[in-house]
Tab-separated table of C-alpha atoms and ligand atoms in Angstrom:
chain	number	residue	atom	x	y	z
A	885	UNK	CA	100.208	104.968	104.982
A	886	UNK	CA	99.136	108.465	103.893
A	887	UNK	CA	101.686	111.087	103.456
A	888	UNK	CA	100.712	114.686	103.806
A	889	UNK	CA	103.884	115.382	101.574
A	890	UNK	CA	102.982	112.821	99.183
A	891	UNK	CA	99.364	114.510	99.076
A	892	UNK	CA	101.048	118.114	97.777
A	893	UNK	CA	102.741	116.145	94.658
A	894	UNK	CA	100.708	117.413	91.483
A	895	UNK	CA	100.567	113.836	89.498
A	896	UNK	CA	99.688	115.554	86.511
A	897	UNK	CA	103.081	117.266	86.674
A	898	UNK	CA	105.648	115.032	87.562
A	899	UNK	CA	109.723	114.277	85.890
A	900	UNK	CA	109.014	111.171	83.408
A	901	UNK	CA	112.832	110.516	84.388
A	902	UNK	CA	114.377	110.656	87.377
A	903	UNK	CA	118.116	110.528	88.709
A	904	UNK	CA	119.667	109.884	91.787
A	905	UNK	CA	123.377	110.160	93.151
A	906	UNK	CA	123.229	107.838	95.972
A	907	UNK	CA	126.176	109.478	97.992
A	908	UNK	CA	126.958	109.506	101.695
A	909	UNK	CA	127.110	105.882	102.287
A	910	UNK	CA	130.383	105.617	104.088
A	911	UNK	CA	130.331	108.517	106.059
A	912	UNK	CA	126.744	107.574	107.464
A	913	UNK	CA	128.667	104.116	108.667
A	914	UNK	CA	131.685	106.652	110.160
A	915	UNK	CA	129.354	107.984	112.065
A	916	UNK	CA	128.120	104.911	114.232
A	917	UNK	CA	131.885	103.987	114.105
A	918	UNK	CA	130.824	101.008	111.432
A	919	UNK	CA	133.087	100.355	108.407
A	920	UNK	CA	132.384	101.419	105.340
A	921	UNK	CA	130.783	98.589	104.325
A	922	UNK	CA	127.941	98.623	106.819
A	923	UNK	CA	126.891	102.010	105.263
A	924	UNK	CA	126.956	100.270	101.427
A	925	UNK	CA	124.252	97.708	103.357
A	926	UNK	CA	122.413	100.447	104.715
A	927	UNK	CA	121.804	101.873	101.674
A	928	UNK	CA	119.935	98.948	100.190
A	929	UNK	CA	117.168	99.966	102.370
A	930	UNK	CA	117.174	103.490	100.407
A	931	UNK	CA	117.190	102.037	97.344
A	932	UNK	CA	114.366	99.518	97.826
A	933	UNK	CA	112.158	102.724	99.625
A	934	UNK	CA	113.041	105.089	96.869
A	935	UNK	CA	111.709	102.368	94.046
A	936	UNK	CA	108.785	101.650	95.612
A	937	UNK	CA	107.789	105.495	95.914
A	938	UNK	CA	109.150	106.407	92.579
A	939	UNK	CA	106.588	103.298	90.595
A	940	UNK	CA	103.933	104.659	92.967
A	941	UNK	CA	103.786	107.932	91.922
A	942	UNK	CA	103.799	106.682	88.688
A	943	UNK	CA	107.919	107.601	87.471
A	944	UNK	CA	108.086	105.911	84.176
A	945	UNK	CA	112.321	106.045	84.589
A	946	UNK	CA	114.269	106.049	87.617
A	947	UNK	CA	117.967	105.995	87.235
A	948	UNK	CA	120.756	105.513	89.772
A	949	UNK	CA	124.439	105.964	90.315
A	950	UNK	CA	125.309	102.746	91.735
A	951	UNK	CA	128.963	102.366	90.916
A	952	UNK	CA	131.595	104.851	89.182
A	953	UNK	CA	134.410	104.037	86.812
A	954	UNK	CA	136.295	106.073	89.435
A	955	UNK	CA	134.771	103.839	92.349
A	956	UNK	CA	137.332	101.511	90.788
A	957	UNK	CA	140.070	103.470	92.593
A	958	UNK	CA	138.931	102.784	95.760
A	959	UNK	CA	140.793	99.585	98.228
A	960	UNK	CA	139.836	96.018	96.838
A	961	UNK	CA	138.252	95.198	100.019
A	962	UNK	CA	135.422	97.730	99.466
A	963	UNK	CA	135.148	97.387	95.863
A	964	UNK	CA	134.629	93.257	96.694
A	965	UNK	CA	131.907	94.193	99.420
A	966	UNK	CA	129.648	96.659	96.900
A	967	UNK	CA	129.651	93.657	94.159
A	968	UNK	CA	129.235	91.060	96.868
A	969	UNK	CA	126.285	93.356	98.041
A	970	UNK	CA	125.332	93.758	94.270
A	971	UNK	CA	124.530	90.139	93.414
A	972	UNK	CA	122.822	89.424	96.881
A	973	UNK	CA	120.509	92.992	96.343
A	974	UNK	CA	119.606	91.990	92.569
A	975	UNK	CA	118.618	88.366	93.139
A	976	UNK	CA	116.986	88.935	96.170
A	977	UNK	CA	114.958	91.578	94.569
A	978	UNK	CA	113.940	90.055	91.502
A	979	UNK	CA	110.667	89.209	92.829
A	980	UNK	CA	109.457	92.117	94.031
A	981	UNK	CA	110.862	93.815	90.497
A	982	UNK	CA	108.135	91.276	89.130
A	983	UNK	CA	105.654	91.577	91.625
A	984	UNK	CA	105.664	95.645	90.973
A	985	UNK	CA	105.518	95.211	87.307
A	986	UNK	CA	109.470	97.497	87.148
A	987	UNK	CA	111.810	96.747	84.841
A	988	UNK	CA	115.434	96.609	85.520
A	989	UNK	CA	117.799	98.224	83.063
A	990	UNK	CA	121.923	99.054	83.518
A	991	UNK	CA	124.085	101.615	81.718
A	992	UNK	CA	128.082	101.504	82.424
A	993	UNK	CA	130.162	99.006	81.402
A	994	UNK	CA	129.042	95.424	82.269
A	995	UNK	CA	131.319	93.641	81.137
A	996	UNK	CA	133.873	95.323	83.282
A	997	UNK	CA	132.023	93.868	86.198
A	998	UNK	CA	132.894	90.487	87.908
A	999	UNK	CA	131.512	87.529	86.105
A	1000	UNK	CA	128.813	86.992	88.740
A	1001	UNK	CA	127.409	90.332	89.057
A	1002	UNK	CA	127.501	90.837	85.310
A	1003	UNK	CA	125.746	87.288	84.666
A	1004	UNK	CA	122.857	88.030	87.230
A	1005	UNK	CA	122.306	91.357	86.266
A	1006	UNK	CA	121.380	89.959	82.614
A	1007	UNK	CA	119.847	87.710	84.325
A	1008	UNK	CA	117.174	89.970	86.041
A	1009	UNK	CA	117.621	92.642	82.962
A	1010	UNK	CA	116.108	89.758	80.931
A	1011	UNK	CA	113.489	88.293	83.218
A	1012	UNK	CA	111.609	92.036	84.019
A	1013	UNK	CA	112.131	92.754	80.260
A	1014	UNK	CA	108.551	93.172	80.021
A	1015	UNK	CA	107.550	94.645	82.896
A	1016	UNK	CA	106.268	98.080	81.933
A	1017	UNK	CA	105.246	100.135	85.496
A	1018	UNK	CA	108.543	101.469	85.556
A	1019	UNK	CA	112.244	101.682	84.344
A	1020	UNK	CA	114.830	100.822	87.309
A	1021	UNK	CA	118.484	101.940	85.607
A	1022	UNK	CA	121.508	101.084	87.511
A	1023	UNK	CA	124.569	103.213	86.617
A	1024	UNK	CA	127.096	100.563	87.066
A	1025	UNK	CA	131.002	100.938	86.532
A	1026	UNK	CA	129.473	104.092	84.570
A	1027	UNK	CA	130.975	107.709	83.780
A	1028	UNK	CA	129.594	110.150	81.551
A	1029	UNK	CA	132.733	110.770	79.678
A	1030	UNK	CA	133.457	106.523	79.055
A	1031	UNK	CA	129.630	107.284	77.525
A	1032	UNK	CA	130.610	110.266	75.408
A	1033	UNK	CA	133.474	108.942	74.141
A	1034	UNK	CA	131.766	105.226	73.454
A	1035	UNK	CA	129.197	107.457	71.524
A	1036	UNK	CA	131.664	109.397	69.423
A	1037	UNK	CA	133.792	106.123	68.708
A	1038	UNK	CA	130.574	104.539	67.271
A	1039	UNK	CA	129.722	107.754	65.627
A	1040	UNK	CA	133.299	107.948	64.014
A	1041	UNK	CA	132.960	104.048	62.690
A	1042	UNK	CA	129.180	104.772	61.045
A	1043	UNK	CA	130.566	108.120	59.122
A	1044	UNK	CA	134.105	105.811	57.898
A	1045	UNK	CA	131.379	103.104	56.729
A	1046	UNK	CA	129.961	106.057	54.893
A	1047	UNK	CA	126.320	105.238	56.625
A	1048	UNK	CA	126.464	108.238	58.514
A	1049	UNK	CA	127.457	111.670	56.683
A	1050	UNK	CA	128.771	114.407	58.970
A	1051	UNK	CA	126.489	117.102	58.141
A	1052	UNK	CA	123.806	114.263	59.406
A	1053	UNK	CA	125.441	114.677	63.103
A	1054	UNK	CA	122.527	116.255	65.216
A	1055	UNK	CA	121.580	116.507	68.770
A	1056	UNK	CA	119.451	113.572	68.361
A	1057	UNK	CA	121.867	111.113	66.235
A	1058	UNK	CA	124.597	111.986	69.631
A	1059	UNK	CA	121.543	111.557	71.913
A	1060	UNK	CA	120.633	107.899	70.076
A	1061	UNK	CA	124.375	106.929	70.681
A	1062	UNK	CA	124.428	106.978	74.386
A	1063	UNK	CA	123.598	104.151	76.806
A	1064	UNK	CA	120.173	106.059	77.737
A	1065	UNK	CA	119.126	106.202	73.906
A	1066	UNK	CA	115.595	104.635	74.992
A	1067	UNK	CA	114.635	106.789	77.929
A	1068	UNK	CA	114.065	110.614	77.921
A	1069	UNK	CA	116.625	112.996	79.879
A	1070	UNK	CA	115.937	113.610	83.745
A	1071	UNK	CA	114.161	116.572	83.976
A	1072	UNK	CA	115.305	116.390	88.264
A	1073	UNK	CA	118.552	115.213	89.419
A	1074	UNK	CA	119.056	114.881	93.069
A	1075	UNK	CA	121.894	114.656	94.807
A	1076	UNK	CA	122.269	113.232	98.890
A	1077	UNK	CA	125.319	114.063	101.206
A	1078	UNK	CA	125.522	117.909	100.813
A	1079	UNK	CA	128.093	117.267	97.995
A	1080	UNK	CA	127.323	119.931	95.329
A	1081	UNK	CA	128.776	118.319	92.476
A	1082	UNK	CA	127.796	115.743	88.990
A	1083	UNK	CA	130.993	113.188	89.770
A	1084	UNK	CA	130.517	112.477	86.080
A	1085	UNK	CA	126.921	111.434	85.767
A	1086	UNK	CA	124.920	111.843	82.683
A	1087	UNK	CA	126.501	115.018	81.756
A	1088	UNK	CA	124.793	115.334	78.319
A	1089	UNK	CA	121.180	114.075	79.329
A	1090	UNK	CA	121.087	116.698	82.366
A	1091	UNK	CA	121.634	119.751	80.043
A	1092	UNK	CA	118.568	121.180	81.243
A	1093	UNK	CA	117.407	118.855	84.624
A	1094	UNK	CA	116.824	120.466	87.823
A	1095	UNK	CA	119.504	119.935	90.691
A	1096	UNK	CA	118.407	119.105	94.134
A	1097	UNK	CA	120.698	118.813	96.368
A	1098	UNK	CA	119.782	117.585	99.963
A	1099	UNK	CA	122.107	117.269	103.346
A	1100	UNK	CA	120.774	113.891	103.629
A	1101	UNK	CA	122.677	110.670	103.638
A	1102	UNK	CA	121.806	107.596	101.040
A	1103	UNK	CA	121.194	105.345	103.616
A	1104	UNK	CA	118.740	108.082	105.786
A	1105	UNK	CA	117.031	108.547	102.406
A	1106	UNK	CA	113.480	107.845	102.330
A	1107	UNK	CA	110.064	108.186	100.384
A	1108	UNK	CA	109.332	111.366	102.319
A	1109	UNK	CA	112.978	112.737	101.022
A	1110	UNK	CA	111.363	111.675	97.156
A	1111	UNK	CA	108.316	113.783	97.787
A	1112	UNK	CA	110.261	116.534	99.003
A	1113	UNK	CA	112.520	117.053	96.337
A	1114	UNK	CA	109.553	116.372	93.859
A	1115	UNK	CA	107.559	119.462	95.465
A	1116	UNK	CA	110.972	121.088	95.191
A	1117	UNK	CA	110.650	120.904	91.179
A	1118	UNK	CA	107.296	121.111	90.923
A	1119	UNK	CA	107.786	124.538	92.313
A	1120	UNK	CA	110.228	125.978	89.597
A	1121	UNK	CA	109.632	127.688	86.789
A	1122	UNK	CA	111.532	125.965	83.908
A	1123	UNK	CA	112.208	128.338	81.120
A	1124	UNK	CA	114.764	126.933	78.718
A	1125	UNK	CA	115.697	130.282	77.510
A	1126	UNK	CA	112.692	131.499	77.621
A	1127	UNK	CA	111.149	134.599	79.310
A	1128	UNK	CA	108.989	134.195	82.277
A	1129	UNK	CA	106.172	136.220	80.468
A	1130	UNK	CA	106.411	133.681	77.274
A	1131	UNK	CA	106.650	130.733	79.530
A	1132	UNK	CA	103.140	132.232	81.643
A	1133	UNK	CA	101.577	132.529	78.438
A	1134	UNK	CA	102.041	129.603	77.438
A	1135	UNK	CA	100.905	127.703	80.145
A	1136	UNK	CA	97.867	130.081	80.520
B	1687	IPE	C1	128.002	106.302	97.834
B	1687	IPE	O1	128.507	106.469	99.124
B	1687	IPE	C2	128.119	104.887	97.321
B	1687	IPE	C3	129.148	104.682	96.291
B	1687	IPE	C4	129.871	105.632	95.748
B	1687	IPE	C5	129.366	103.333	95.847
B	1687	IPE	P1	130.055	106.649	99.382
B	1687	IPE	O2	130.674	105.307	99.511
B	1687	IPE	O3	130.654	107.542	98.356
B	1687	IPE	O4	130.047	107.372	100.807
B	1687	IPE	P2	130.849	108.663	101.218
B	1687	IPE	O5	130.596	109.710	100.179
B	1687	IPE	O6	132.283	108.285	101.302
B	1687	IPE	O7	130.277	109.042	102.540
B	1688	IPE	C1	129.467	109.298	93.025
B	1688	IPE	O1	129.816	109.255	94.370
B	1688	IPE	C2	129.294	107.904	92.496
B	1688	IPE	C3	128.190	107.153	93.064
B	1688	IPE	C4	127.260	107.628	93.856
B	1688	IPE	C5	128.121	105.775	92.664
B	1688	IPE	P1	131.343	109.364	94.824
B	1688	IPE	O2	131.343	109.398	96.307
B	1688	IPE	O3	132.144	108.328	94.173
B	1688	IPE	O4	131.751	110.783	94.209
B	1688	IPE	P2	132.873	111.819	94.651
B	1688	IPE	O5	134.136	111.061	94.804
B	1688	IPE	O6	132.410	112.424	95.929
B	1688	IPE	O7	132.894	112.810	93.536
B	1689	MG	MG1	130.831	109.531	98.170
């Protein structure tokens, strides 16, 4: 199906990385007087739309908020639905994750996880390990700040084992040390649910992404809602510091 949206995108100038916030989820349920659950299910559908636009377009990393380490706090019986949900979504999935050539990657931590949903995410982690279309990250039990201080803990042991000297500590060694030490930063994160805030996501690698935030609820997003907030970027001018007379000359 052709999308006159889609059409508008400029492939030549598109994120390498992008992140998503998948938020709304319950609401969306509240509001067909469903439980909570129901909108976790509905949001499956977003996921699996959002993918297949994203490898597409031609995305090399797509990377999504899943599950928080504050999503822990929330009543067992929800908690036991989303990993219930998990499994079912990632072994269902696997073949089209092979059939579309993406490669399915997880930051957070695993181990954390229930046994199941742990075991068949390295399951499908290590089956698409050489698929090479595109990176599918799931943030799972993941916060920015459990990353950080993972990072600085393994930082901390290299300098006492005297490989690492503290003068050596740059941007980049930090940047190495965190779960997304492979991929590059987002250069677009996008927010659903009209929620204007990070909820501890990826606060290093964001530094300098662009925020979209949309009213739109996980489970009502959609391809069309990708292409959007992709013409959304592609119309800002990113100057890093920068003037915008240095950054026109430079791209003159
Ligand atoms: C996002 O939707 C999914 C997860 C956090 C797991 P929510 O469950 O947060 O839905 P709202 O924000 O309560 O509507
Ligand atoms: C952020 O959504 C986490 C995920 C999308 C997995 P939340 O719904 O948990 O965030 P808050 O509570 O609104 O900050
Ligand atoms: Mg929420």
């Amino acid at each position: 199906m052709s999308s006159p949206l889609k059409e508008q995108i400029n492939p030549h100038h598109l994120p390498r990385h992008v992140a998503i916030i998948m938020d709304g989820n319950g609401r969306w349920a509240k509001k067909q007087g469903k439980i909570r659950t129901f909108g976790h299910q509905g949001g499956v559908t977003a996921v699996k739309d959002t993918v297949e636009a994203a490898a597409e377009l031609g995305i090399e990393v797509l990377t999504m908020y899943a599950f928080s380490t504050e999503n822990w706090s929330r009543p067992k019986l929800e908690i036991d639905a989303l990993m219930h949900l998990l499994v079912e979504t990632i072994s269902k999935e696997t073949p089209t994750l092979m059939k579309n050539q993406i490669r399915l990657d997880a930051i957070g931590d695993i181990d954390a996880l229930p046994t199941k949903v742990a075991r068949n995410l390295r399951k499908t982690i290590d089956a698409t390990a050489t698929n090479t279309r595109m990176t599918l990250v799931l943030a799972l039990s993941y916060s920015s700040r459990w990353e950080i201080t993972k990072a600085v803990k393994a930082i901390a042991s290299e300098v006492k084992a005297g490989i690492l000297e503290p003068e050596a500590i740059t941007e980049d060694v930090v940047s190495k040390h965190l779960a997304t030490a492979e991929w590059p930063d987002p250069e677009l994160l996008i927010r659903t649910s009209g929620e204007s805030r990070i909820s501890n996501y990826l606060l290093w690698q964001i530094a300098y992404a662009e925020l979209y935030f949309t009213p739109k609820l996980w489970p009502d997003f959609r391809k069309e809602d990708l292409y959007e907030a992709l013409l959304d970027f592609q119309q800002r001018e990113r100057r890093f510091g920068k003037t915008t007379e240095q950054v026109k000359s430079e791209h003159a």
